[in-house]
CSV table of C-alpha atoms and ligand atoms in Angstrom, one decimal:
chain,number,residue,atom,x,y,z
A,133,UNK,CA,-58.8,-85.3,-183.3
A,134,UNK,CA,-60.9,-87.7,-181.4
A,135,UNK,CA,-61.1,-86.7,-177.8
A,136,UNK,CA,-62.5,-84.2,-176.3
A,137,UNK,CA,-59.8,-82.7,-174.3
A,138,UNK,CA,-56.4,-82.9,-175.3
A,139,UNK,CA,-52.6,-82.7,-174.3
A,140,UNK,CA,-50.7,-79.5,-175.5
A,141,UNK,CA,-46.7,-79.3,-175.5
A,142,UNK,CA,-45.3,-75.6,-175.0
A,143,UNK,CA,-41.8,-75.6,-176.7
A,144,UNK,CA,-40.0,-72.1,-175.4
A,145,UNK,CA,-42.3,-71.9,-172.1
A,146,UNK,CA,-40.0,-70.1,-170.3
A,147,UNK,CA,-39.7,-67.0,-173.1
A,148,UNK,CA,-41.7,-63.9,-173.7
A,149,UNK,CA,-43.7,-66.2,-176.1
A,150,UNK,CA,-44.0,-68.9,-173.9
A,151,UNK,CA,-45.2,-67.2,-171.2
A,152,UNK,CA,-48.0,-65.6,-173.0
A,153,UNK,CA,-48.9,-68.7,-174.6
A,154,UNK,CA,-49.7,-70.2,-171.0
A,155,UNK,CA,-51.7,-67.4,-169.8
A,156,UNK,CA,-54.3,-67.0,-173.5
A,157,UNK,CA,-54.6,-70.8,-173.1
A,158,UNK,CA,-56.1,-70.2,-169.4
A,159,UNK,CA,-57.9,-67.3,-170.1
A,160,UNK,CA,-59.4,-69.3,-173.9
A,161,UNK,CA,-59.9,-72.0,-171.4
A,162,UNK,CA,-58.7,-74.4,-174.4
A,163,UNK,CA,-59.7,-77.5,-173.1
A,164,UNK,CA,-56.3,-79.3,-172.2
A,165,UNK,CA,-56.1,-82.7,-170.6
A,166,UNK,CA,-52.3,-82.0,-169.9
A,167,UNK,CA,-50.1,-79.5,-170.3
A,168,UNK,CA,-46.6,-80.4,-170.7
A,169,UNK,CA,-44.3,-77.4,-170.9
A,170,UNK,CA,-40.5,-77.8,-172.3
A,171,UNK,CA,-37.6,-75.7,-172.7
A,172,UNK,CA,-33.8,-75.4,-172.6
A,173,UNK,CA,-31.7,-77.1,-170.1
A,174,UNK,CA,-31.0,-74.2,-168.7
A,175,UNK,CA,-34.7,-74.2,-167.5
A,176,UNK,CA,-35.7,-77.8,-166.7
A,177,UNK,CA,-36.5,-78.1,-163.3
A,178,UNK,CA,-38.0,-74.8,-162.8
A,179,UNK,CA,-41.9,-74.6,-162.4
A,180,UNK,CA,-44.3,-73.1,-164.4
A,181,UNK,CA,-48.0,-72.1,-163.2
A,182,UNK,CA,-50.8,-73.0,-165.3
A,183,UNK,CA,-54.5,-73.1,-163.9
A,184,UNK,CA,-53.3,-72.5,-160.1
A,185,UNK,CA,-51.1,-75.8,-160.9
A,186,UNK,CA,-47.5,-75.8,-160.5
A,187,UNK,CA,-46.0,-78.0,-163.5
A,188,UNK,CA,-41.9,-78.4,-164.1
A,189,UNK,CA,-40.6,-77.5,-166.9
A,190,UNK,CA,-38.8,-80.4,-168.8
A,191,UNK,CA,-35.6,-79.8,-171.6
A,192,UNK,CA,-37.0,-80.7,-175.0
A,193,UNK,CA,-35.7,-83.3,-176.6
A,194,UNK,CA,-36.8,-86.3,-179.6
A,195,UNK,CA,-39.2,-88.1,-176.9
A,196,UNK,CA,-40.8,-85.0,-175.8
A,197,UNK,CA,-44.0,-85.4,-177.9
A,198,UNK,CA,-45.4,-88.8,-176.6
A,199,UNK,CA,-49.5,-88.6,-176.5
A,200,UNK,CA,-49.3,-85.1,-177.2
A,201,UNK,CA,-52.0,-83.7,-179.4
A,202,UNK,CA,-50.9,-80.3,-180.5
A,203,UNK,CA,-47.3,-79.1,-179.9
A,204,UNK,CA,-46.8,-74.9,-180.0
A,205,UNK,CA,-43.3,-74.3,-180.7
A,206,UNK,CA,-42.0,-70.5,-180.1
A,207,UNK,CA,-38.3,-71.6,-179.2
A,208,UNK,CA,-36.3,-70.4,-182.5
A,209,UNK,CA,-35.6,-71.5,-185.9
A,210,UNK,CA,-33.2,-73.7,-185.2
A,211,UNK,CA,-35.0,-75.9,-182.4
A,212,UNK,CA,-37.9,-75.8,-184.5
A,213,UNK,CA,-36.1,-77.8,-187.5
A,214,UNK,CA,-34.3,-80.0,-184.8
A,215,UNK,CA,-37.6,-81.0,-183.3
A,216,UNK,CA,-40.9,-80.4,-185.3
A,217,UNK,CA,-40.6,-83.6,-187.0
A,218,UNK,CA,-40.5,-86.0,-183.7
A,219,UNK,CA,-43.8,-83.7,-182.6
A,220,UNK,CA,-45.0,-84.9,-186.2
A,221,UNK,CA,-43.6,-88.7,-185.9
A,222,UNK,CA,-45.7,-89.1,-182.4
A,223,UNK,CA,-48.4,-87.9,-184.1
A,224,UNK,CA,-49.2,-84.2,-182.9
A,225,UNK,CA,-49.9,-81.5,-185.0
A,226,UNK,CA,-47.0,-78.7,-184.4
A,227,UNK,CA,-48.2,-74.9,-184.7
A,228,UNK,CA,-44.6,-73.1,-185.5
A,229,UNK,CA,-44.3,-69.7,-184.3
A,230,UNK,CA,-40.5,-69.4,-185.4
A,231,UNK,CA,-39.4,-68.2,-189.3
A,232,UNK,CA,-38.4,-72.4,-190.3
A,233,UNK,CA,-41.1,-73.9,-192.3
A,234,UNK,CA,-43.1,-70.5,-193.4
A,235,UNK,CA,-42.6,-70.6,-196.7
A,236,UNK,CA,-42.8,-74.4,-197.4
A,237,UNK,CA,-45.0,-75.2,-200.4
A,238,UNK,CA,-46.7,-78.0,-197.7
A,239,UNK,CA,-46.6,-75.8,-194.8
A,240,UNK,CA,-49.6,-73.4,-194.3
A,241,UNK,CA,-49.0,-70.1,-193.3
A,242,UNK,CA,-52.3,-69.1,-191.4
A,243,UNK,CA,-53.5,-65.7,-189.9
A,244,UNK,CA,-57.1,-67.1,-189.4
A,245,UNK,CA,-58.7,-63.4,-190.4
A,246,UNK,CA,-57.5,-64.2,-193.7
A,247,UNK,CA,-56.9,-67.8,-194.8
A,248,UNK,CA,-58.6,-69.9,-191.9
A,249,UNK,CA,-59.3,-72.0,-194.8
A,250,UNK,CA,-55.9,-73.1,-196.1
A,251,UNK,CA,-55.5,-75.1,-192.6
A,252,UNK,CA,-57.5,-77.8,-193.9
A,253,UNK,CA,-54.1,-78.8,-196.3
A,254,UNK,CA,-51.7,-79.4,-193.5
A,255,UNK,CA,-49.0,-82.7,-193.2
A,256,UNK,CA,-48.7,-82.4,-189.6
A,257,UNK,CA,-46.8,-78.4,-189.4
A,258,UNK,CA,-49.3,-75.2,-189.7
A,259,UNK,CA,-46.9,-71.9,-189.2
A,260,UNK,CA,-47.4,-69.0,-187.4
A,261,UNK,CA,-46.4,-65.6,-189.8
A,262,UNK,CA,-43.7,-62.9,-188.4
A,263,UNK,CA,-45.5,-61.1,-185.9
A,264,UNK,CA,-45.3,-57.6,-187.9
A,265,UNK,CA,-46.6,-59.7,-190.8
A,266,UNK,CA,-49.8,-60.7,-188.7
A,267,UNK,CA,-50.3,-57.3,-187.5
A,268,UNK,CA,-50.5,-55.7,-190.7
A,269,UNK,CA,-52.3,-58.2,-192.7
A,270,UNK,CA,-55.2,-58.4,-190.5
A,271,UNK,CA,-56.0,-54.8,-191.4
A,272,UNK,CA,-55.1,-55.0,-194.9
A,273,UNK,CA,-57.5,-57.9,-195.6
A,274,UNK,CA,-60.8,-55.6,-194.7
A,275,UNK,CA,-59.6,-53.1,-197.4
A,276,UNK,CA,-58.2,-56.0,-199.9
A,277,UNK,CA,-62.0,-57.2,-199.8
A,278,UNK,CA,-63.2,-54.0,-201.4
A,279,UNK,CA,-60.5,-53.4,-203.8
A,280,UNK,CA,-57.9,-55.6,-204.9
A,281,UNK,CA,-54.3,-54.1,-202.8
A,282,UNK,CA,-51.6,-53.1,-205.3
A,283,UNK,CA,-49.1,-51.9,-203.7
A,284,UNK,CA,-47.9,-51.6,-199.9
A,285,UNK,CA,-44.9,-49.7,-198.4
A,286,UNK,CA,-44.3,-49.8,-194.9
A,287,UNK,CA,-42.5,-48.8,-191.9
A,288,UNK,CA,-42.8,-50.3,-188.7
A,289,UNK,CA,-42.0,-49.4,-185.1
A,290,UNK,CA,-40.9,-52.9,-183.4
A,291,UNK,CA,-40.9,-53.1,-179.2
A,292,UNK,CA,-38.0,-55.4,-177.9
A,293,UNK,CA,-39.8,-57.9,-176.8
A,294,UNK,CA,-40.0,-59.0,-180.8
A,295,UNK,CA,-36.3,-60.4,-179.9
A,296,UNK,CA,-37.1,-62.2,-177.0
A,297,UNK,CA,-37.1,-62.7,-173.2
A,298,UNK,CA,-33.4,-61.4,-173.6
A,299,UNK,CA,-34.5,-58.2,-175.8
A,300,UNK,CA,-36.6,-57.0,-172.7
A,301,UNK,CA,-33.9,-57.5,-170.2
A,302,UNK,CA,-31.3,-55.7,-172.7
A,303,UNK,CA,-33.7,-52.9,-172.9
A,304,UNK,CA,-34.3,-52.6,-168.8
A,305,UNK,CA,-30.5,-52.8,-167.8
A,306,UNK,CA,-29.3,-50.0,-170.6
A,307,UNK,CA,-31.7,-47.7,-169.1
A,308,UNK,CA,-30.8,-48.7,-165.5
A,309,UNK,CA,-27.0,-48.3,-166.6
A,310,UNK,CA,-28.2,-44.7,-168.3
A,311,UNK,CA,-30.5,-43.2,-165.4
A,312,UNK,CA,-29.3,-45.0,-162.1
A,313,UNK,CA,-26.0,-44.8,-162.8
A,314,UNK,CA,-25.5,-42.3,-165.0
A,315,UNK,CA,-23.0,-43.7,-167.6
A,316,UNK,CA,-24.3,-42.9,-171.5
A,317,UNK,CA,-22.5,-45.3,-173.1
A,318,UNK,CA,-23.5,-48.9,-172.4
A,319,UNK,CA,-22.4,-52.1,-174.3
A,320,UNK,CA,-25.1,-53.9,-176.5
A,321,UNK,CA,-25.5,-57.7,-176.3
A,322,UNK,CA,-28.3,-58.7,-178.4
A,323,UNK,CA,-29.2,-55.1,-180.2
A,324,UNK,CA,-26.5,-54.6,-183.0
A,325,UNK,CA,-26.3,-51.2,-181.4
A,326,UNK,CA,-27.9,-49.7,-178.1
A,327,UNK,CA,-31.3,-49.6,-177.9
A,328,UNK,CA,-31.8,-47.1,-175.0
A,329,UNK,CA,-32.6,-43.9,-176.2
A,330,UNK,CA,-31.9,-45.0,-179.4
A,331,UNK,CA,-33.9,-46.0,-183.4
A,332,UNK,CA,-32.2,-49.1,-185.0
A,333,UNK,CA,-33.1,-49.2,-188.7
A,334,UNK,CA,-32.0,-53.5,-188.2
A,335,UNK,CA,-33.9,-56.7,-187.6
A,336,UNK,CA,-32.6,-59.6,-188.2
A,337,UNK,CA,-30.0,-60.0,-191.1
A,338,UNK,CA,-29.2,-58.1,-194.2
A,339,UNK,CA,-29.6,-59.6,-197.7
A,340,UNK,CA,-27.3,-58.5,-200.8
A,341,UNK,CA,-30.5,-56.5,-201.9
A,342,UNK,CA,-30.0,-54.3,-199.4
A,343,UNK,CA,-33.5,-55.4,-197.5
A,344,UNK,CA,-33.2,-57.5,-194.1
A,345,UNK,CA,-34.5,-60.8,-193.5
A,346,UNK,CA,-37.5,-59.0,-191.3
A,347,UNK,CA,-38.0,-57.1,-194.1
A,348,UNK,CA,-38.7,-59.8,-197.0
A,349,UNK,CA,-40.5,-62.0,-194.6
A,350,UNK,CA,-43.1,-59.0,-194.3
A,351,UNK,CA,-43.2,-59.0,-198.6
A,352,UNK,CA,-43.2,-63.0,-198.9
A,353,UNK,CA,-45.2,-64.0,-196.0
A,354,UNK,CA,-47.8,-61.5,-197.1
A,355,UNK,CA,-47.9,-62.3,-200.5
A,356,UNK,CA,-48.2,-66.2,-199.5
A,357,UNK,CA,-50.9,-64.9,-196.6
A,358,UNK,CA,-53.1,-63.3,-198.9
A,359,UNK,CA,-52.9,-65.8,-201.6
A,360,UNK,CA,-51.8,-62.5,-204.5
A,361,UNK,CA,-48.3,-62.8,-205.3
A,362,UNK,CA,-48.6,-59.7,-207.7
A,363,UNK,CA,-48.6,-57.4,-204.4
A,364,UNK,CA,-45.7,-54.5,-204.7
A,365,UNK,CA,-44.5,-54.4,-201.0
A,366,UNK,CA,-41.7,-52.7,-199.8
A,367,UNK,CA,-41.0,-52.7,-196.0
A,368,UNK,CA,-38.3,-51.1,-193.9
A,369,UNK,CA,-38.3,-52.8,-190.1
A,370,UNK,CA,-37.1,-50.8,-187.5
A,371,UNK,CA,-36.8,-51.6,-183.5
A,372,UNK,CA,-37.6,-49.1,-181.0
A,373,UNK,CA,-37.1,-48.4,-177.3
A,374,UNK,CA,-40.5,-49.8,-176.1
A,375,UNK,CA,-41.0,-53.2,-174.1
A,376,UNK,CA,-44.7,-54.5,-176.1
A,377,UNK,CA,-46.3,-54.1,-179.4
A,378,UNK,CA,-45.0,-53.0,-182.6
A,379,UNK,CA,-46.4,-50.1,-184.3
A,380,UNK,CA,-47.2,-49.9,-188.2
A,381,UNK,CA,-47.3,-47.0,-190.9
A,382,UNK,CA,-48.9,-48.3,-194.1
A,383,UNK,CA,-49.5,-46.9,-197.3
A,384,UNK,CA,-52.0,-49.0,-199.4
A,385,UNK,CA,-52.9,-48.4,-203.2
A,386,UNK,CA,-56.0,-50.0,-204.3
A,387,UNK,CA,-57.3,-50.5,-207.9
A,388,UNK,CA,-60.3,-48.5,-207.4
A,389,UNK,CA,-60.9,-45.6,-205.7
A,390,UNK,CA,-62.0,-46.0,-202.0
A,391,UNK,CA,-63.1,-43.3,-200.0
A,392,UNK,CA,-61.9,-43.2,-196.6
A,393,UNK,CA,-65.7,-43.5,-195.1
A,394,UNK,CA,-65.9,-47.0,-196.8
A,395,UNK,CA,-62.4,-48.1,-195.2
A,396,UNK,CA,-63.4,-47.1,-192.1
A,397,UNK,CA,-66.3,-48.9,-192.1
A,398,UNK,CA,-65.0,-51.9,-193.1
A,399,UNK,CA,-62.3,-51.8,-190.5
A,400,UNK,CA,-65.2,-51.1,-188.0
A,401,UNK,CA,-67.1,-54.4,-188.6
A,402,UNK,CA,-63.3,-56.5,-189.2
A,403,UNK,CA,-63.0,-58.9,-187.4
A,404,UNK,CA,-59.7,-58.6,-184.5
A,405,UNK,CA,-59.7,-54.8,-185.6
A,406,UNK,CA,-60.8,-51.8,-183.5
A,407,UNK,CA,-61.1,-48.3,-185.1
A,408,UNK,CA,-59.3,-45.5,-182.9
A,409,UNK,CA,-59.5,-42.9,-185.7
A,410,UNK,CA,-60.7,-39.1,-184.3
A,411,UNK,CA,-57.7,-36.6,-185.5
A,412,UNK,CA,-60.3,-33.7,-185.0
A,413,UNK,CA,-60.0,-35.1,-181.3
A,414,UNK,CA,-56.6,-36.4,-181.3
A,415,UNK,CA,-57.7,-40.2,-181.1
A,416,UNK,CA,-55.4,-42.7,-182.5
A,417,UNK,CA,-53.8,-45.6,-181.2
A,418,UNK,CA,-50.6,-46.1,-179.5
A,419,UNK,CA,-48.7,-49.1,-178.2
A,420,UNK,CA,-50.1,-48.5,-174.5
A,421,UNK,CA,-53.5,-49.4,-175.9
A,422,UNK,CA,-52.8,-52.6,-177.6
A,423,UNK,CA,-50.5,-53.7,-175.1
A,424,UNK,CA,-52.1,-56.7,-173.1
A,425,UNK,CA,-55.0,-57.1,-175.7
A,426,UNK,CA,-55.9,-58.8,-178.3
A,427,UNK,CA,-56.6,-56.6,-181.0
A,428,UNK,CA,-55.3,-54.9,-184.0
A,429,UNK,CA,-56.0,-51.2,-183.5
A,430,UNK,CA,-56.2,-49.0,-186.7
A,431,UNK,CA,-56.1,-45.1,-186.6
A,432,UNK,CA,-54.9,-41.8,-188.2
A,433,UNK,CA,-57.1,-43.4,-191.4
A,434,UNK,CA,-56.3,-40.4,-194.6
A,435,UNK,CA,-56.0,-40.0,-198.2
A,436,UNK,CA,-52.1,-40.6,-199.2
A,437,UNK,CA,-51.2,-36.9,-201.1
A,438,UNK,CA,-48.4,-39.3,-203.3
A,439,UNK,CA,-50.5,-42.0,-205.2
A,440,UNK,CA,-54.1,-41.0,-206.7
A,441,UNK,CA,-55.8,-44.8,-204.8
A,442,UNK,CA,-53.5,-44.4,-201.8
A,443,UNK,CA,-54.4,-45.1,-197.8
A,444,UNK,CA,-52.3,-44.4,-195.3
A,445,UNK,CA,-52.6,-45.8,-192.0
A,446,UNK,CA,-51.2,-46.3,-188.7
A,447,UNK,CA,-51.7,-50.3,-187.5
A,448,UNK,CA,-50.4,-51.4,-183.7
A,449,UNK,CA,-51.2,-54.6,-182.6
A,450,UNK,CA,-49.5,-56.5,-178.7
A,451,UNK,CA,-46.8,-58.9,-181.1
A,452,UNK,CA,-46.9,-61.4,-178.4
A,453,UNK,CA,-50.4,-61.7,-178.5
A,454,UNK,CA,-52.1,-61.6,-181.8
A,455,UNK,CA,-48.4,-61.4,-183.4
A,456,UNK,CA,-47.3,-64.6,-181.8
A,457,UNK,CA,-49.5,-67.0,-178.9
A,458,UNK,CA,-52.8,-65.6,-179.8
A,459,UNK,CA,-52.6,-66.2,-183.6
A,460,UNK,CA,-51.3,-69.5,-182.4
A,461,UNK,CA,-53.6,-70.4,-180.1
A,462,UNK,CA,-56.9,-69.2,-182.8
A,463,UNK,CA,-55.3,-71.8,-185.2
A,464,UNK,CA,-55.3,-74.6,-182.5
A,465,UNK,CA,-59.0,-73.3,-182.3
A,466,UNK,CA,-59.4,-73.8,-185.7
A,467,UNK,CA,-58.0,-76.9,-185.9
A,468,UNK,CA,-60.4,-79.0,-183.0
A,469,UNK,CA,-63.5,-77.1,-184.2
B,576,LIG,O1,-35.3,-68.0,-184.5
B,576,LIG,P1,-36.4,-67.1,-184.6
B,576,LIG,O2,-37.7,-67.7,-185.1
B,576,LIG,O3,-36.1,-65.8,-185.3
B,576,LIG,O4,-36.7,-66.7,-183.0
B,576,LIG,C1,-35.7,-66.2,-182.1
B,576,LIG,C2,-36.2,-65.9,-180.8
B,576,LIG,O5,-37.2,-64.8,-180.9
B,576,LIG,C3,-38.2,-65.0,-180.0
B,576,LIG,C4,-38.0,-66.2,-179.2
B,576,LIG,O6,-37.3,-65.9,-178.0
B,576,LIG,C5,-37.1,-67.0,-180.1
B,576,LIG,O7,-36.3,-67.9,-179.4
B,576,LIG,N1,-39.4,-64.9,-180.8
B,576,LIG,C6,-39.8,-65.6,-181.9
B,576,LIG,N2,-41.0,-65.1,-182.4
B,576,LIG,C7,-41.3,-64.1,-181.6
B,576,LIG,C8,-42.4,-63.2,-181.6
B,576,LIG,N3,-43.4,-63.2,-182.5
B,576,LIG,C9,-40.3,-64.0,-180.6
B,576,LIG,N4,-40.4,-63.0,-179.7
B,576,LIG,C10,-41.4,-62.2,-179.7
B,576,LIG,N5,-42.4,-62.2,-180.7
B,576,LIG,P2,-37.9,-66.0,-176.5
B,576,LIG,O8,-36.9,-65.5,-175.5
B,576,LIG,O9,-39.3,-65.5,-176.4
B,576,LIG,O10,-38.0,-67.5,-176.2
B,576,LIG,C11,-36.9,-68.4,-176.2
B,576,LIG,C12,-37.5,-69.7,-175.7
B,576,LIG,O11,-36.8,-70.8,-176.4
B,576,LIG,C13,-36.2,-71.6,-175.4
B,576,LIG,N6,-35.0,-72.3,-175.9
B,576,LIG,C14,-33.9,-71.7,-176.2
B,576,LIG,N7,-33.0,-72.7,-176.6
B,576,LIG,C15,-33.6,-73.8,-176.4
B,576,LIG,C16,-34.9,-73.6,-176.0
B,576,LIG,N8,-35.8,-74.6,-175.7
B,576,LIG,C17,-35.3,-75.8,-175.9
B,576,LIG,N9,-34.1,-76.2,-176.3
B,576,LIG,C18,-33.2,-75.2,-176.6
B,576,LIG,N10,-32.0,-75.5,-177.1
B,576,LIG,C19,-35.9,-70.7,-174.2
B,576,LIG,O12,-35.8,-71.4,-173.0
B,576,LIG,C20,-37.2,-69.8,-174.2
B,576,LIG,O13,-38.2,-70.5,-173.6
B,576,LIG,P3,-34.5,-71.2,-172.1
B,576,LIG,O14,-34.6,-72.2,-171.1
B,576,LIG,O15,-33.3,-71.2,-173.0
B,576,LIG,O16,-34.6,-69.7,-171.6
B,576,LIG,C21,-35.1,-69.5,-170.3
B,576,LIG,C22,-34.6,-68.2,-169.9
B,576,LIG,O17,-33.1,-68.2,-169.9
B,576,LIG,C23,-32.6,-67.0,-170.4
B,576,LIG,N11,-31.6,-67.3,-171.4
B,576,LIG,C24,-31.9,-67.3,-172.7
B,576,LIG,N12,-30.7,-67.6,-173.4
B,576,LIG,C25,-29.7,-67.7,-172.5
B,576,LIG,C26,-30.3,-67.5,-171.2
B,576,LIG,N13,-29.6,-67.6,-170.1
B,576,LIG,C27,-28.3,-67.9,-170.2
B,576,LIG,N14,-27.7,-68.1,-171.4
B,576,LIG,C28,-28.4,-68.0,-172.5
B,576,LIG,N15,-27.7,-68.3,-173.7
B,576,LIG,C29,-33.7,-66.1,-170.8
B,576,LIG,O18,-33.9,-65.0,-169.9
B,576,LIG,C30,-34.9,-67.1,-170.8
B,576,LIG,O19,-36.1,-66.4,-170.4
B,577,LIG,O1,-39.7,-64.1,-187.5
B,577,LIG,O2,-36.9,-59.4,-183.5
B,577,LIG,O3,-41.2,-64.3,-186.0
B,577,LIG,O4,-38.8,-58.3,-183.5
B,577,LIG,C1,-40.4,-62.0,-185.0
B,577,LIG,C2,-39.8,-60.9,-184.1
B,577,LIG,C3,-38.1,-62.6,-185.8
B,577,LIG,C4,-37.5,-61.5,-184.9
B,577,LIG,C5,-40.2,-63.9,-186.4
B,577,LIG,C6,-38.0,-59.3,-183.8
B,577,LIG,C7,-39.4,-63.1,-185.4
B,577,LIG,C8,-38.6,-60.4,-184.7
């Protein structure tokens, strides 16, 4: 990429995504020449503030990409494999935040804790892992780098904001409907069931093995992430009644024996990881820390009592940060360095 500034499309810049894509770009101060930000139809016209300016939002479509350098798409699967390839044709380089091209053999699949290296293969689409994905592999990869990871089950805690723009707002009316107006029973739109006051073992859909599509993207995406497809995962991928950051518990089994001073210390010096690990003080993380930041924080650090190399852990990480624009925005990083 030749100049020194550049012009950056925002696909989805009117959803939770979107929105947090405009303000890490501000705060990165990721030197943009222009900024052109695209949604729905159902959007264009509005205005958008980035940088104190006032830009309006334009409906994406096959000449959206003219000039532009690099295009971050966060607007779902389907617009993704509508549109990537025009971004491609005028010559940008698309970062993909949606599930379409993750698991293409010429698609790299970047968390850049881990793989920063495999960006360098790239035809033009570099893609952005599941944001529960992210989360967990950036604290895995500290304790992969002492012992090789066997096997990983986990269970994860996902906010509603994972679904969307629309997952908050379902979220915020049901409990209205519940508190204000004191009617228990409300009518889901998005959720498959309610979500207020409520645990929904479902994401996304079910395979015949049982599994759900969130599910196997945390085992595939991982295994293509961390460049071992000999990993045992098994996930389960559960949403929760909380508006940001999806919480992790993760049981690891190394090869060797690791003692839980060595994992703790190599979580400490990780980079995107900070330790909140104190039981004899109460100290671990919880969503209300990671919310707004940009780190992965680890805690509650033990000895599993089920398998003889086991770790058990408990990961949170903001999803629409280093889950989703943040990731993002390190690889465009990456990629003008
Ligand atoms: O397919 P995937 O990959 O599984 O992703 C599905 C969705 O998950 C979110 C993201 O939703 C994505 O669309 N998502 C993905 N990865 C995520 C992650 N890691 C993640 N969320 C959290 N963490 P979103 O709400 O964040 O963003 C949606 C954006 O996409 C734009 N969009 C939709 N259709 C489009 C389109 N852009 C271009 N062309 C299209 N055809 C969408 O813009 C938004 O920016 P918008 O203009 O449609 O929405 C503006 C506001 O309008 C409201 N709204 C949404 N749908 C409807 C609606 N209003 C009326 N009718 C509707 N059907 C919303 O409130 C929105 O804020
Ligand atoms: O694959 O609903 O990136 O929490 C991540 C968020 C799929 C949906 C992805 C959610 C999306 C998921």
């Amino acid at each position: 990429m030749g100049s020194k500034e550049y012009n950056i499309a925002i696909a989805g810049v009117t959803g939770a995504v979107g929105r947090v894509f405009l303000s890490i770009l501000e705060q990165r101060k990721f030197p943009i020449k222009n900024l052109i930000p695209l949604a729905s139809h159902r959007s264009a016209g509005k205005t958008i503030t980035f940088a104190g300016e006032e830009i309006e939002v334009r409906e994406l479509n096959a000449d959206s990409f003219k000039g532009i350098d690099i295009a971050l798409f966060s607007a779902g699967a389907s617009r993704s494999k509508e549109y990537a390839k025009y971004a491609v044709d005028s010559g940008a380089v698309v970062i993909d935040n949606s599930s379409a091209f993750r698991l293409d053999d010429d698609v790299p699949l970047i968390v850049p804790e881990v793989n920063r290296r495999d960006i360098d293969g790239h035809k033009g689409i570099i893609a952005n892992p599941n944001c529960t994905t992210i989360i967990m592999v950036v604290a895995i990869k500290p304790v992969y780098d002492i012992s090789p990871v066997k096997r990983i089950v986990v269970s994860t805690y996902q906010s509603v904001s994972g679904a969307g723009a629309t997952g908050m707002t379902e979220l915020e009316d049901q409990l209205r409907e519940i508190i204000c107006n004191k009617n228990s029973k409300v009518i889901p739109k998005i959720f498959p069931v309610q979500i207020a006051n409520n645990v929904i073992p479902h994401i996304d859909v079910f395979y015949d093995n049982g599994y759900t599509k969130e599910e196997m993207k945390m085992v595939y995406e991982t295994h293509k992430i961390m460049g071992d497809d000999s990993i045992k995962i098994s996930a389960t991928t559960v949403r929760v009644p909380v508006m940001t950051s999806h919480s992790e518990s993760v049981m690891i089994e190394t090869e060797d024996n690791v003692s839980i001073e060595q994992i703790r210390k190599a979580l400490e010096e990780a980079e995107g990881v900070v330790l909140k690990d104190d039981f004899a003080n109460e100290v671990y993380p919880t969503t209300l820390d990671s919310s707004g930041n940009d780190d992965v924080y680890v805690g509650r650090i033990r000895k599993d009592l089920s398998a003889e190399n086991g770790i058990s852990m408990w990961v949170v990480g903001d999803q629409l940060r280093k889950g989703a624009a943040l990731n993002a925005v390190q690889i465009a990083e990456e990629l003008i360095k």
